[in-house]
PDB file of C-alpha atoms in Angstrom:
ATOM      1  CA  MET F   1     -74.953-101.851  15.204  1.00  0.00           C
ATOM      2  CA  ASP F   2     -75.834-101.859  11.475  1.00  0.00           C
ATOM      3  CA  SER F   3     -79.383-102.942  12.347  1.00  0.00           C
ATOM      4  CA  LEU F   4     -79.644-100.147  14.915  1.00  0.00           C
ATOM      5  CA  LYS F   5     -78.379 -97.657  12.341  1.00  0.00           C
ATOM      6  CA  GLU F   6     -80.981 -98.886   9.840  1.00  0.00           C
ATOM      7  CA  GLU F   7     -83.738 -98.540  12.453  1.00  0.00           C
ATOM      8  CA  ALA F   8     -82.626 -94.968  13.232  1.00  0.00           C
ATOM      9  CA  GLU F   9     -82.614 -94.099   9.516  1.00  0.00           C
ATOM     10  CA  LYS F  10     -86.062 -95.672   9.161  1.00  0.00           C
ATOM     11  CA  LYS F  11     -87.363 -93.581  12.061  1.00  0.00           C
ATOM     12  CA  ALA F  12     -85.916 -90.404  10.482  1.00  0.00           C
ATOM     13  CA  ASN F  13     -87.567 -91.305   7.158  1.00  0.00           C
ATOM     14  CA  VAL F  14     -90.917 -91.803   8.913  1.00  0.00           C
ATOM     15  CA  ASP F  15     -90.640 -88.395  10.622  1.00  0.00           C
ATOM     16  CA  ARG F  16     -89.761 -86.758   7.308  1.00  0.00           C
ATOM     17  CA  LEU F  17     -92.641 -88.507   5.563  1.00  0.00           C
ATOM     18  CA  VAL F  18     -95.151 -87.350   8.204  1.00  0.00           C
ATOM     19  CA  LEU F  19     -93.913 -83.754   7.835  1.00  0.00           C
ATOM     20  CA  LEU F  20     -94.171 -83.949   4.039  1.00  0.00           C
ATOM     21  CA  LEU F  21     -97.706 -85.318   4.212  1.00  0.00           C
ATOM     22  CA  GLN F  22     -98.750 -82.444   6.482  1.00  0.00           C
ATOM     23  CA  THR F  23     -97.129 -79.946   4.075  1.00  0.00           C
ATOM     24  CA  LYS F  24     -98.949 -81.615   1.183  1.00  0.00           C
ATOM     25  CA  LYS F  25    -102.326 -81.161   2.887  1.00  0.00           C
ATOM     26  CA  VAL F  26    -101.594 -77.474   3.590  1.00  0.00           C
ATOM     27  CA  LEU F  27    -100.530 -76.852  -0.028  1.00  0.00           C
ATOM     28  CA  GLU F  28    -103.607 -78.591  -1.415  1.00  0.00           C
ATOM     29  CA  LYS F  29    -105.830 -76.483   0.828  1.00  0.00           C
ATOM     30  CA  ARG F  30    -104.078 -73.259  -0.268  1.00  0.00           C
ATOM     31  CA  GLU F  31    -104.366 -74.294  -3.895  1.00  0.00           C
ATOM     32  CA  ALA F  32    -108.103 -74.895  -3.619  1.00  0.00           C
ATOM     33  CA  GLU F  33    -108.651 -71.570  -1.812  1.00  0.00           C
ATOM     34  CA  ASP F  34    -106.596 -69.601  -4.364  1.00  0.00           C
ATOM     35  CA  GLU F  35    -108.331 -71.205  -7.333  1.00  0.00           C
ATOM     36  CA  PHE F  36    -111.763 -70.526  -5.825  1.00  0.00           C
ATOM     37  CA  LYS F  37    -110.835 -66.932  -4.989  1.00  0.00           C
ATOM     38  CA  TYR F  38    -109.450 -66.056  -8.428  1.00  0.00           C
ATOM     39  CA  SER F  39    -112.221 -67.873 -10.258  1.00  0.00           C
ATOM     40  CA  GLN F  40    -114.752 -65.730  -8.368  1.00  0.00           C
ATOM     41  CA  GLU F  41    -112.770 -62.567  -9.131  1.00  0.00           C
ATOM     42  CA  CYS F  42    -112.507 -63.447 -12.831  1.00  0.00           C
ATOM     43  CA  ALA F  43    -116.221 -64.235 -13.010  1.00  0.00           C
ATOM     44  CA  ARG F  44    -117.073 -60.921 -11.359  1.00  0.00           C
ATOM     45  CA  LEU F  45    -114.835 -58.903 -13.648  1.00  0.00           C
ATOM     46  CA  GLU F  46    -116.100 -60.685 -16.753  1.00  0.00           C
ATOM     47  CA  LEU F  47    -119.677 -60.023 -15.635  1.00  0.00           C
ATOM     48  CA  GLU F  48    -118.818 -56.358 -15.129  1.00  0.00           C
ATOM     49  CA  VAL F  49    -117.266 -56.143 -18.592  1.00  0.00           C
ATOM     50  CA  THR F  50    -120.330 -57.842 -20.088  1.00  0.00           C
ATOM     51  CA  GLU F  51    -122.667 -55.365 -18.360  1.00  0.00           C
ATOM     52  CA  LEU F  52    -120.637 -52.411 -19.635  1.00  0.00           C
ATOM     53  CA  GLU F  53    -120.685 -53.810 -23.167  1.00  0.00           C
ATOM     54  CA  GLU F  54    -124.456 -54.224 -22.936  1.00  0.00           C
ATOM     55  CA  ILE F  55    -124.780 -50.632 -21.770  1.00  0.00           C
ATOM     56  CA  LEU F  56    -122.713 -49.502 -24.774  1.00  0.00           C
ATOM     57  CA  GLU F  57    -124.852 -51.475 -27.195  1.00  0.00           C
ATOM     58  CA  SER F  58    -128.160 -50.240 -25.690  1.00  0.00           C
ATOM     59  CA  GLY F  59    -127.160 -46.586 -26.158  1.00  0.00           C
ATOM     60  CA  ASP F  60    -128.059 -45.489 -22.642  1.00  0.00           C
ATOM     61  CA  SER F  61    -127.895 -41.812 -21.651  1.00  0.00           C
ATOM     62  CA  VAL F  62    -124.778 -42.377 -19.545  1.00  0.00           C
ATOM     63  CA  SER F  63    -121.783 -40.476 -20.742  1.00  0.00           C
ATOM     64  CA  GLN F  64    -119.733 -42.312 -23.356  1.00  0.00           C
ATOM     65  CA  GLN F  65    -116.510 -41.141 -21.778  1.00  0.00           C
ATOM     66  CA  ARG F  66    -117.506 -42.478 -18.361  1.00  0.00           C
ATOM     67  CA  ILE F  67    -118.438 -45.824 -19.847  1.00  0.00           C
ATOM     68  CA  ASP F  68    -115.145 -46.065 -21.711  1.00  0.00           C
ATOM     69  CA  CYS F  69    -113.237 -45.206 -18.560  1.00  0.00           C
ATOM     70  CA  SER F  70    -115.147 -47.803 -16.508  1.00  0.00           C
ATOM     71  CA  LEU F  71    -114.662 -50.369 -19.237  1.00  0.00           C
ATOM     72  CA  ALA F  72    -110.925 -49.663 -19.414  1.00  0.00           C
ATOM     73  CA  ASN F  73    -110.624 -49.949 -15.628  1.00  0.00           C
ATOM     74  CA  ALA F  74    -112.562 -53.206 -15.613  1.00  0.00           C
ATOM     75  CA  VAL F  75    -110.414 -54.651 -18.396  1.00  0.00           C
ATOM     76  CA  GLU F  76    -107.250 -53.558 -16.577  1.00  0.00           C
ATOM     77  CA  ARG F  77    -108.415 -55.177 -13.334  1.00  0.00           C
ATOM     78  CA  LEU F  78    -109.337 -58.299 -15.258  1.00  0.00           C
ATOM     79  CA  ASN F  79    -105.896 -58.482 -16.872  1.00  0.00           C
ATOM     80  CA  LEU F  80    -104.227 -57.850 -13.525  1.00  0.00           C
ATOM     81  CA  ALA F  81    -106.294 -60.611 -11.925  1.00  0.00           C
ATOM     82  CA  LYS F  82    -105.392 -62.975 -14.784  1.00  0.00           C
ATOM     83  CA  THR F  83    -101.706 -62.105 -14.345  1.00  0.00           C
ATOM     84  CA  GLU F  84    -101.873 -62.778 -10.592  1.00  0.00           C
ATOM     85  CA  LEU F  85    -103.766 -66.001 -11.229  1.00  0.00           C
ATOM     86  CA  ALA F  86    -101.120 -67.139 -13.730  1.00  0.00           C
ATOM     87  CA  ALA F  87     -98.352 -66.361 -11.214  1.00  0.00           C
ATOM     88  CA  LYS F  88    -100.195 -68.292  -8.512  1.00  0.00           C
ATOM     89  CA  LEU F  89    -100.744 -71.210 -10.864  1.00  0.00           C
ATOM     90  CA  ARG F  90     -97.022 -71.251 -11.725  1.00  0.00           C
ATOM     91  CA  GLU F  91     -96.183 -71.240  -8.017  1.00  0.00           C
ATOM     92  CA  ILE F  92     -98.671 -74.051  -7.355  1.00  0.00           C
ATOM     93  CA  THR F  93     -97.260 -76.043 -10.289  1.00  0.00           C
ATOM     94  CA  SER F  94     -93.739 -75.599  -8.926  1.00  0.00           C
ATOM     95  CA  LEU F  95     -94.865 -76.765  -5.480  1.00  0.00           C
ATOM     96  CA  LYS F  96     -96.605 -79.758  -7.072  1.00  0.00           C
ATOM     97  CA  ARG F  97     -93.373 -80.692  -8.849  1.00  0.00           C
ATOM     98  CA  GLN F  98     -91.465 -80.444  -5.570  1.00  0.00           C
ATOM     99  CA  ARG F  99     -94.121 -82.554  -3.865  1.00  0.00           C
ATOM    100  CA  ASP F 100     -94.038 -85.167  -6.642  1.00  0.00           C
ATOM    101  CA  ALA F 101     -90.239 -85.273  -6.427  1.00  0.00           C
ATOM    102  CA  VAL F 102     -90.509 -86.414  -2.800  1.00  0.00           C
ATOM    103  CA  PRO F 103     -90.663 -90.239  -2.661  1.00  0.00           C
ATOM    104  CA  THR F 104     -93.886 -91.741  -1.381  1.00  0.00           C
ATOM    105  CA  GLN F 105     -94.155 -94.114   1.545  1.00  0.00           C
ATOM    106  CA  ALA F 106     -94.254 -97.133  -0.787  1.00  0.00           C
ATOM    107  CA  GLU F 107     -91.116 -95.908  -2.579  1.00  0.00           C
ATOM    108  CA  LEU F 108     -89.337 -95.321   0.740  1.00  0.00           C
ATOM    109  CA  ILE F 109     -90.237 -98.839   1.854  1.00  0.00           C
ATOM    110  CA  GLN F 110     -88.939-100.216  -1.456  1.00  0.00           C
ATOM    111  CA  TYR F 111     -85.716 -98.198  -1.158  1.00  0.00           C
ATOM    112  CA  GLU F 112     -85.283 -99.425   2.411  1.00  0.00           C
ATOM    113  CA  ARG F 113     -85.689-103.039   1.303  1.00  0.00           C
ATOM    114  CA  ARG F 114     -83.172-102.623  -1.506  1.00  0.00           C
ATOM    115  CA  PHE F 115     -80.649-100.950   0.806  1.00  0.00           C
ATOM    116  CA  SER F 116     -81.178-103.687   3.409  1.00  0.00           C
ATOM    117  CA  GLU F 117     -80.604-106.373   0.776  1.00  0.00           C
ATOM    118  CA  LEU F 118     -77.501-104.565  -0.494  1.00  0.00           C
ATOM    119  CA  ASN F 119     -76.174-104.140   3.061  1.00  0.00           C
ATOM    120  CA  ALA F 120     -76.778-107.823   3.816  1.00  0.00           C
ATOM    121  CA  HIS F 121     -74.981-108.801   0.602  1.00  0.00           C
ATOM    122  CA  ILE F 122     -72.018-106.520   1.426  1.00  0.00           C
ATOM    123  CA  GLN F 123     -71.825-107.846   4.999  1.00  0.00           C
ATOM    124  CA  GLY F 124     -71.881-111.431   3.694  1.00  0.00           C
ATOM    125  CA  LYS F 125     -69.074-110.704   1.240  1.00  0.00           C
ATOM    126  CA  LEU F 126     -67.083-108.983   3.996  1.00  0.00           C
ATOM    127  CA  ARG F 127     -67.438-111.954   6.346  1.00  0.00           C
ATOM    128  CA  GLN F 128     -66.480-114.328   3.535  1.00  0.00           C
ATOM    129  CA  THR F 129     -63.408-112.234   2.646  1.00  0.00           C
ATOM    130  CA  ARG F 130     -62.299-112.071   6.290  1.00  0.00           C
ATOM    131  CA  LYS F 131     -62.735-115.825   6.575  1.00  0.00           C
ATOM    132  CA  TYR F 132     -60.580-116.367   3.484  1.00  0.00           C
ATOM    133  CA  TYR F 133     -57.874-114.034   4.811  1.00  0.00           C
ATOM    134  CA  ALA F 134     -57.872-115.775   8.200  1.00  0.00           C
ATOM    135  CA  THR F 135     -57.647-119.193   6.512  1.00  0.00           C
ATOM    136  CA  TYR F 136     -54.825-117.984   4.269  1.00  0.00           C
ATOM    137  CA  ASN F 137     -52.851-116.553   7.188  1.00  0.00           C
ATOM    138  CA  ALA F 138     -53.326-119.747   9.232  1.00  0.00           C
ATOM    139  CA  LEU F 139     -52.232-121.952   6.325  1.00  0.00           C
ATOM    140  CA  LEU F 140     -49.240-119.705   5.647  1.00  0.00           C
ATOM    141  CA  GLU F 141     -48.162-119.946   9.291  1.00  0.00           C
ATOM    142  CA  ILE F 142     -48.582-123.743   9.208  1.00  0.00           C
ATOM    143  CA  LYS F 143     -46.513-123.881   6.027  1.00  0.00           C
ATOM    144  CA  GLU F 144     -43.672-121.875   7.601  1.00  0.00           C
ATOM    145  CA  LEU F 145     -43.685-124.112  10.675  1.00  0.00           C
ATOM    146  CA  MET F 146     -43.650-127.252   8.559  1.00  0.00           C
ATOM    147  CA  LEU F 147     -40.750-125.924   6.474  1.00  0.00           C
ATOM    148  CA  LYS F 148     -38.787-125.185   9.638  1.00  0.00           C
ATOM    149  CA  GLU F 149     -39.547-128.623  11.045  1.00  0.00           C
ATOM    150  CA  THR F 150     -38.574-130.285   7.756  1.00  0.00           C
ATOM    151  CA  SER F 151     -35.311-128.365   7.641  1.00  0.00           C
ATOM    152  CA  LEU F 152     -34.599-129.266  11.250  1.00  0.00           C
ATOM    153  CA  LEU F 153     -35.380-132.954  10.704  1.00  0.00           C
ATOM    154  CA  ASN F 154     -33.200-133.038   7.585  1.00  0.00           C
ATOM    155  CA  SER F 155     -30.320-131.447   9.500  1.00  0.00           C
ATOM    156  CA  MET F 156     -30.716-133.911  12.363  1.00  0.00           C
ATOM    157  CA  SER F 157     -30.927-136.850   9.970  1.00  0.00           C
ATOM    158  CA  SER F 158     -27.747-135.833   8.148  1.00  0.00           C
ATOM    159  CA  GLN F 159     -25.763-135.393  11.378  1.00  0.00           C
ATOM    160  CA  PHE F 160     -27.295-138.195  13.457  1.00  0.00           C
ATOM    161  CA  HIS F 161     -25.044-141.085  12.407  1.00  0.00           C
ATOM    162  CA  ASP F 162     -21.862-138.988  12.579  1.00  0.00           C
ATOM    163  CA  ALA F 163     -22.776-137.666  16.048  1.00  0.00           C
ATOM    164  CA  LEU F 164     -23.294-141.176  17.484  1.00  0.00           C
ATOM    165  CA  ASN F 165     -19.788-142.342  16.544  1.00  0.00           C
ATOM    166  CA  THR F 166     -17.997-140.034  19.024  1.00  0.00           C
ATOM    167  CA  PRO F 167     -18.719-139.068  22.657  1.00  0.00           C
ATOM    168  CA  ALA F 168     -18.349-135.378  21.804  1.00  0.00           C
ATOM    169  CA  GLY F 169     -20.809-135.800  18.942  1.00  0.00           C
ATOM    170  CA  ARG F 170     -23.315-137.498  21.240  1.00  0.00           C
ATOM    171  CA  ALA F 171     -22.991-134.672  23.781  1.00  0.00           C
ATOM    172  CA  THR F 172     -23.443-132.088  21.037  1.00  0.00           C
ATOM    173  CA  LEU F 173     -26.508-133.950  19.717  1.00  0.00           C
ATOM    174  CA  THR F 174     -28.010-134.138  23.205  1.00  0.00           C
ATOM    175  CA  SER F 175     -27.428-130.429  23.769  1.00  0.00           C
ATOM    176  CA  SER F 176     -28.911-129.655  20.375  1.00  0.00           C
ATOM    177  CA  MET F 177     -32.008-131.752  21.130  1.00  0.00           C
ATOM    178  CA  GLU F 178     -32.482-129.971  24.454  1.00  0.00           C
ATOM    179  CA  GLY F 179     -32.253-126.612  22.683  1.00  0.00           C
ATOM    180  CA  ILE F 180     -34.802-127.744  20.135  1.00  0.00           C
ATOM    181  CA  SER F 181     -37.133-128.945  22.913  1.00  0.00           C
ATOM    182  CA  ASN F 182     -36.818-125.627  24.752  1.00  0.00           C
ATOM    183  CA  SER F 183     -37.525-123.737  21.547  1.00  0.00           C
ATOM    184  CA  ILE F 184     -40.616-125.832  20.911  1.00  0.00           C
ATOM    185  CA  GLN F 185     -41.833-125.268  24.476  1.00  0.00           C
ATOM    186  CA  GLN F 186     -41.325-121.517  24.047  1.00  0.00           C
ATOM    187  CA  LYS F 187     -43.321-121.519  20.803  1.00  0.00           C
ATOM    188  CA  LEU F 188     -46.061-123.547  22.476  1.00  0.00           C
ATOM    189  CA  GLN F 189     -46.276-121.007  25.300  1.00  0.00           C
ATOM    190  CA  ASN F 190     -46.493-118.160  22.777  1.00  0.00           C
ATOM    191  CA  VAL F 191     -49.294-119.943  20.946  1.00  0.00           C
ATOM    192  CA  GLN F 192     -51.152-120.522  24.206  1.00  0.00           C
ATOM    193  CA  LEU F 193     -50.803-116.841  25.127  1.00  0.00           C
ATOM    194  CA  THR F 194     -52.149-115.871  21.704  1.00  0.00           C
ATOM    195  CA  LEU F 195     -55.062-118.288  22.159  1.00  0.00           C
ATOM    196  CA  GLN F 196     -55.893-116.814  25.559  1.00  0.00           C
ATOM    197  CA  ALA F 197     -55.837-113.290  24.120  1.00  0.00           C
ATOM    198  CA  GLU F 198     -58.166-114.349  21.315  1.00  0.00           C
ATOM    199  CA  GLN F 199     -60.499-116.036  23.772  1.00  0.00           C
ATOM    200  CA  LYS F 200     -60.656-112.834  25.844  1.00  0.00           C
ATOM    201  CA  ALA F 201     -61.395-110.823  22.693  1.00  0.00           C
ATOM    202  CA  CYS F 202     -64.113-113.350  21.789  1.00  0.00           C
ATOM    203  CA  GLU F 203     -65.713-112.995  25.221  1.00  0.00           C
ATOM    204  CA  ALA F 204     -65.640-109.203  24.924  1.00  0.00           C
ATOM    205  CA  LEU F 205     -67.302-109.418  21.501  1.00  0.00           C
ATOM    206  CA  LYS F 206     -69.976-111.715  22.919  1.00  0.00           C
ATOM    207  CA  LYS F 207     -70.730-109.166  25.640  1.00  0.00           C
ATOM    208  CA  LYS F 208     -70.931-106.386  23.061  1.00  0.00           C
ATOM    209  CA  HIS F 209     -73.223-108.548  20.935  1.00  0.00           C
ATOM    210  CA  ALA F 210     -75.533-109.167  23.888  1.00  0.00           C
ATOM    211  CA  ALA F 211     -75.624-105.431  24.685  1.00  0.00           C
ATOM    212  CA  ALA F 212     -76.349-104.649  21.016  1.00  0.00           C
ATOM    213  CA  ASN F 213     -79.228-107.148  21.032  1.00  0.00           C
ATOM    214  CA  LEU F 214     -80.689-105.470  24.109  1.00  0.00           C
ATOM    215  CA  GLU F 215     -80.392-102.064  22.434  1.00  0.00           C
ATOM    216  CA  LYS F 216     -81.949-103.475  19.278  1.00  0.00           C
ATOM    217  CA  ARG F 217     -84.955-104.773  21.199  1.00  0.00           C
ATOM    218  CA  ARG F 218     -85.286-101.406  22.922  1.00  0.00           C
ATOM    219  CA  CYS F 219     -85.222 -99.625  19.558  1.00  0.00           C
ATOM    220  CA  TYR F 220     -87.867-102.010  18.205  1.00  0.00           C
ATOM    221  CA  THR F 221     -90.052-101.226  21.211  1.00  0.00           C
ATOM    222  CA  LEU F 222     -89.599 -97.464  20.736  1.00  0.00           C
ATOM    223  CA  LEU F 223     -90.298 -97.735  17.004  1.00  0.00           C
ATOM    224  CA  LYS F 224     -93.470 -99.742  17.640  1.00  0.00           C
ATOM    225  CA  ALA F 225     -94.641 -97.175  20.181  1.00  0.00           C
ATOM    226  CA  PHE F 226     -93.863 -94.346  17.731  1.00  0.00           C
ATOM    227  CA  GLN F 227     -95.806 -96.051  14.931  1.00  0.00           C
ATOM    228  CA  ASP F 228     -98.780 -96.638  17.243  1.00  0.00           C
ATOM    229  CA  GLU F 229     -98.685 -92.992  18.300  1.00  0.00           C
ATOM    230  CA  CYS F 230     -98.572 -91.858  14.633  1.00  0.00           C
ATOM    231  CA  THR F 231    -101.541 -94.095  13.819  1.00  0.00           C
ATOM    232  CA  ARG F 232    -103.498 -92.749  16.800  1.00  0.00           C
ATOM    233  CA  HIS F 233    -102.659 -89.164  15.837  1.00  0.00           C
ATOM    234  CA  GLU F 234    -103.806 -89.694  12.237  1.00  0.00           C
ATOM    235  CA  ARG F 235    -107.016 -91.327  13.470  1.00  0.00           C
ATOM    236  CA  LEU F 236    -107.711 -88.342  15.735  1.00  0.00           C
ATOM    237  CA  GLN F 237    -107.035 -85.946  12.839  1.00  0.00           C
ATOM    238  CA  ASN F 238    -109.418 -87.836  10.579  1.00  0.00           C
ATOM    239  CA  GLN F 239    -112.099 -87.816  13.255  1.00  0.00           C
ATOM    240  CA  SER F 240    -111.665 -84.080  13.887  1.00  0.00           C
ATOM    241  CA  SER F 241    -111.858 -83.322  10.150  1.00  0.00           C
ATOM    242  CA  LYS F 242    -115.207 -85.148   9.938  1.00  0.00           C
ATOM    243  CA  ILE F 243    -116.755 -83.127  12.792  1.00  0.00           C
ATOM    244  CA  PRO F 244    -119.007 -80.356  11.280  1.00  0.00           C
ATOM    245  CA  ILE F 245    -118.104 -76.795  12.230  1.00  0.00           C
TER     246      ILE F 245
END
């Protein structure tokens, strides 16, 4: 299930990366168009200002007031164009920062590898910890059983010789031994029931593991098909961009 979750996250990262790459291409195209547009506008306005200045210096018969007014309008348009260009450049710079803040495909692959290594390390530690806990619980149960058996054997040893000396003592000892045997049989049955329950749980886990493996293979197949489709789509885009209009 962890592997399936990682594959799903990888697929989501690939989709996000494809979308970001498309956005990057659109932004770069807009940036080039805006820069070309405003550079042309600035060049035109500067040329107009230069022509007006030349007219002023040549002392043409055109009215001085008209020339001043045209020059003021040209300078105002030039300043307005420079202001708009600066705003556009700030917007483009902000978009570039946002684009640079997005991790690249190589960085995403590196992050995925690190997270996979960290997840594998955590899963290994978890399995090791569970194993230690299971071993501790089993040893603790064995210790309790051994203490009970030792106590029982000590009690039987201390009363054995006294019980054999009298018929009533022998009858009591026999009855006590039968009770102990029944108790042991009951414990054995409980252990067998616990073992059967654990075996059933193990079989259920094996079935779940087999189903998870089938789902994992299906996800690998879907991911491979998705990657092939992305590659084919990019190839078609590259071919269409090379076709002259």
